[in-house]
């Protein structure tokens, strides 16, 4: 099926939206996050040992701002997008994620992959994430100290929330025993 120029433009705008999301969390640009989500955004992250469920832009930004804190290092790479424009102001997307998350405070290193399933909505001419869901394909956990290395660059150390600035987000996370 051939795409219209508008559909191709919409798909590219959605790709940029998702890239901004990944870059904002990895670099601690939390001021950029609210503009990426609808007010009623819904989120579920299914990890190997955890499940996060939340709704609303404020909860989403609070969760991400506390998760990607000054004691963390993060890398998220979203590839192979499958964007489907479903209406003038609606679209869906699948992304393959590869990520690394290191929490120096908990001596934890996570390497993983996941499949993101998103819904997008255009509001006021701007595409936003309406819902996002991921389910892990691979998740490998180990102690960071076992890697016998140390970070030489850690952007979140300066841009992420410091311990005294963090709020409790445990009500959003279910941990497997």
CSV table of C-alpha atoms in Angstrom, one decimal:
chain,number,residue,atom,x,y,z
A,1,UNK,CA,0.0,0.0,0.0
A,2,UNK,CA,1.5,3.4,-1.0
A,3,UNK,CA,1.7,6.0,1.8
A,4,UNK,CA,0.6,9.6,1.4
A,5,UNK,CA,3.1,12.4,2.0
A,6,UNK,CA,1.2,13.2,5.2
A,7,UNK,CA,1.5,9.7,6.5
A,8,UNK,CA,5.2,9.6,5.8
A,9,UNK,CA,5.6,13.0,7.6
A,10,UNK,CA,3.6,11.7,10.5
A,11,UNK,CA,5.7,8.6,10.8
A,12,UNK,CA,8.9,10.6,10.8
A,13,UNK,CA,7.5,13.0,13.5
A,14,UNK,CA,6.6,9.9,15.7
A,15,UNK,CA,10.1,8.5,15.3
A,16,UNK,CA,11.6,11.8,16.4
A,17,UNK,CA,9.1,11.8,19.4
A,18,UNK,CA,10.3,8.4,20.5
A,19,UNK,CA,14.0,9.3,20.1
A,20,UNK,CA,13.4,12.4,22.3
A,21,UNK,CA,11.9,10.2,24.9
A,22,UNK,CA,15.0,7.9,25.0
A,23,UNK,CA,17.4,10.8,24.9
A,24,UNK,CA,15.6,12.7,27.7
A,25,UNK,CA,15.7,9.8,30.1
A,26,UNK,CA,19.3,8.9,29.4
A,27,UNK,CA,20.5,12.5,29.7
A,28,UNK,CA,18.3,13.6,32.6
A,29,UNK,CA,16.5,16.2,30.5
A,30,UNK,CA,13.3,15.9,32.6
A,31,UNK,CA,12.1,19.3,31.6
A,32,UNK,CA,11.5,17.9,28.1
A,33,UNK,CA,9.4,15.0,29.3
A,34,UNK,CA,6.0,16.6,29.9
A,35,UNK,CA,5.7,17.7,26.3
A,36,UNK,CA,6.2,14.2,25.1
A,37,UNK,CA,3.1,12.7,26.8
A,38,UNK,CA,-0.7,13.2,26.7
A,39,UNK,CA,-2.2,14.3,30.0
A,40,UNK,CA,-3.8,10.8,30.3
A,41,UNK,CA,-0.8,8.8,29.2
A,42,UNK,CA,-0.9,5.1,30.3
A,43,UNK,CA,2.3,3.1,30.9
A,44,UNK,CA,3.2,-0.5,31.7
A,45,UNK,CA,6.8,-1.8,31.8
A,46,UNK,CA,7.1,-5.6,32.3
A,47,UNK,CA,10.6,-6.5,33.3
A,48,UNK,CA,12.0,-9.8,34.5
A,49,UNK,CA,11.7,-8.9,38.1
A,50,UNK,CA,9.4,-5.9,38.1
A,51,UNK,CA,6.2,-4.5,36.7
A,52,UNK,CA,5.5,-0.8,36.5
A,53,UNK,CA,1.9,0.4,35.9
A,54,UNK,CA,0.9,4.1,36.0
A,55,UNK,CA,-1.4,6.6,34.4
A,56,UNK,CA,-1.2,10.3,33.9
A,57,UNK,CA,1.6,12.6,32.7
A,58,UNK,CA,2.5,13.7,36.3
A,59,UNK,CA,3.0,10.1,37.4
A,60,UNK,CA,5.0,9.3,34.3
A,61,UNK,CA,7.4,12.2,34.7
A,62,UNK,CA,7.7,11.6,38.4
A,63,UNK,CA,8.5,7.9,37.8
A,64,UNK,CA,11.1,8.6,35.1
A,65,UNK,CA,12.7,11.5,37.0
A,66,UNK,CA,13.2,9.3,40.1
A,67,UNK,CA,14.3,6.2,38.2
A,68,UNK,CA,17.0,7.9,36.1
A,69,UNK,CA,18.7,9.6,39.1
A,70,UNK,CA,22.1,10.9,40.0
A,71,UNK,CA,23.3,7.4,40.9
A,72,UNK,CA,22.4,5.9,37.6
A,73,UNK,CA,23.8,5.4,34.1
A,74,UNK,CA,21.4,4.6,31.2
A,75,UNK,CA,21.4,3.9,27.5
A,76,UNK,CA,18.2,3.2,25.5
A,77,UNK,CA,18.3,2.4,21.8
A,78,UNK,CA,15.0,2.0,20.0
A,79,UNK,CA,15.3,0.5,16.6
A,80,UNK,CA,13.2,-1.1,13.8
A,81,UNK,CA,10.1,1.1,14.3
A,82,UNK,CA,6.8,-0.2,12.8
A,83,UNK,CA,4.6,2.9,12.7
A,84,UNK,CA,1.0,2.6,11.6
A,85,UNK,CA,-1.0,5.8,11.1
A,86,UNK,CA,-4.5,4.8,12.1
A,87,UNK,CA,-6.3,8.2,11.6
A,88,UNK,CA,-5.7,11.9,11.2
A,89,UNK,CA,-4.6,12.2,14.8
A,90,UNK,CA,-3.8,8.6,15.9
A,91,UNK,CA,-1.1,6.1,15.3
A,92,UNK,CA,0.5,3.0,16.8
A,93,UNK,CA,4.0,1.8,16.9
A,94,UNK,CA,6.2,-1.1,17.7
A,95,UNK,CA,9.9,-0.6,18.7
A,96,UNK,CA,12.7,-3.0,19.5
A,97,UNK,CA,14.6,-1.7,22.5
A,98,UNK,CA,18.1,-2.5,23.6
A,99,UNK,CA,19.0,-0.9,27.0
A,100,UNK,CA,21.6,-0.8,29.7
A,101,UNK,CA,20.8,0.5,33.1
A,102,UNK,CA,23.4,0.7,35.9
A,103,UNK,CA,22.4,1.8,39.5
A,104,UNK,CA,25.7,2.5,41.3
A,105,UNK,CA,23.8,2.9,44.6
A,106,UNK,CA,22.4,-0.6,44.4
A,107,UNK,CA,25.4,-2.1,42.6
A,108,UNK,CA,23.1,-3.3,39.9
A,109,UNK,CA,23.7,-3.7,36.2
A,110,UNK,CA,20.9,-4.6,33.8
A,111,UNK,CA,21.2,-5.4,30.2
A,112,UNK,CA,18.1,-6.1,28.2
A,113,UNK,CA,15.9,-6.0,25.2
A,114,UNK,CA,12.2,-5.4,25.0
A,115,UNK,CA,9.4,-4.8,22.6
A,116,UNK,CA,7.6,-1.5,23.0
A,117,UNK,CA,4.0,-1.2,21.9
A,118,UNK,CA,2.9,2.5,21.8
A,119,UNK,CA,-0.2,4.5,20.9
A,120,UNK,CA,0.2,8.1,19.7
A,121,UNK,CA,-2.2,11.0,19.5
A,122,UNK,CA,-1.7,14.3,17.8
A,123,UNK,CA,-2.8,17.2,20.0
A,124,UNK,CA,-2.6,20.8,18.8
A,125,UNK,CA,-0.7,19.6,15.7
A,126,UNK,CA,2.0,17.8,17.8
A,127,UNK,CA,2.4,14.0,18.2
A,128,UNK,CA,2.5,12.7,21.8
A,129,UNK,CA,2.8,9.4,23.5
A,130,UNK,CA,-0.7,8.3,24.6
A,131,UNK,CA,0.3,4.9,25.9
A,132,UNK,CA,3.5,2.9,26.1
A,133,UNK,CA,4.0,-0.7,27.1
A,134,UNK,CA,7.0,-2.9,27.0
A,135,UNK,CA,7.6,-6.6,27.6
A,136,UNK,CA,11.1,-7.9,28.1
A,137,UNK,CA,12.6,-10.3,25.5
A,138,UNK,CA,16.0,-10.5,27.4
A,139,UNK,CA,16.9,-9.2,30.8
A,140,UNK,CA,20.3,-10.0,32.4
A,141,UNK,CA,21.0,-8.8,35.9
A,142,UNK,CA,24.4,-8.7,37.6
A,143,UNK,CA,26.3,-6.8,40.2
A,144,UNK,CA,28.1,-3.8,38.6
A,145,UNK,CA,31.1,-4.4,40.9
A,146,UNK,CA,31.6,-7.7,39.2
A,147,UNK,CA,32.5,-5.9,36.0
A,148,UNK,CA,35.7,-4.6,37.6
A,149,UNK,CA,35.4,-1.2,36.0
A,150,UNK,CA,34.2,2.3,36.9
A,151,UNK,CA,32.3,4.9,34.9
A,152,UNK,CA,34.5,7.6,33.4
A,153,UNK,CA,31.4,9.6,32.2
A,154,UNK,CA,28.1,9.7,34.0
A,155,UNK,CA,25.9,12.5,32.8
A,156,UNK,CA,23.0,11.6,35.2
A,157,UNK,CA,25.4,12.3,38.1
A,158,UNK,CA,24.9,16.0,37.3
A,159,UNK,CA,21.5,16.1,35.6
A,160,UNK,CA,19.7,13.4,37.6
A,161,UNK,CA,17.8,13.9,40.9
A,162,UNK,CA,20.1,13.8,43.9
A,163,UNK,CA,19.0,11.5,46.8
A,164,UNK,CA,17.4,14.4,48.8
A,165,UNK,CA,15.4,15.4,45.7
A,166,UNK,CA,13.9,12.0,45.0
A,167,UNK,CA,10.3,10.9,45.9
A,168,UNK,CA,9.0,7.5,46.7
A,169,UNK,CA,7.8,5.7,43.6
A,170,UNK,CA,7.5,2.2,45.1
A,171,UNK,CA,3.7,2.4,44.8
A,172,UNK,CA,4.2,2.3,41.0
A,173,UNK,CA,6.5,-0.8,41.0
A,174,UNK,CA,5.6,-4.4,41.8
A,175,UNK,CA,8.8,-6.4,42.5
A,176,UNK,CA,8.8,-10.2,42.1
A,177,UNK,CA,10.1,-12.0,45.2
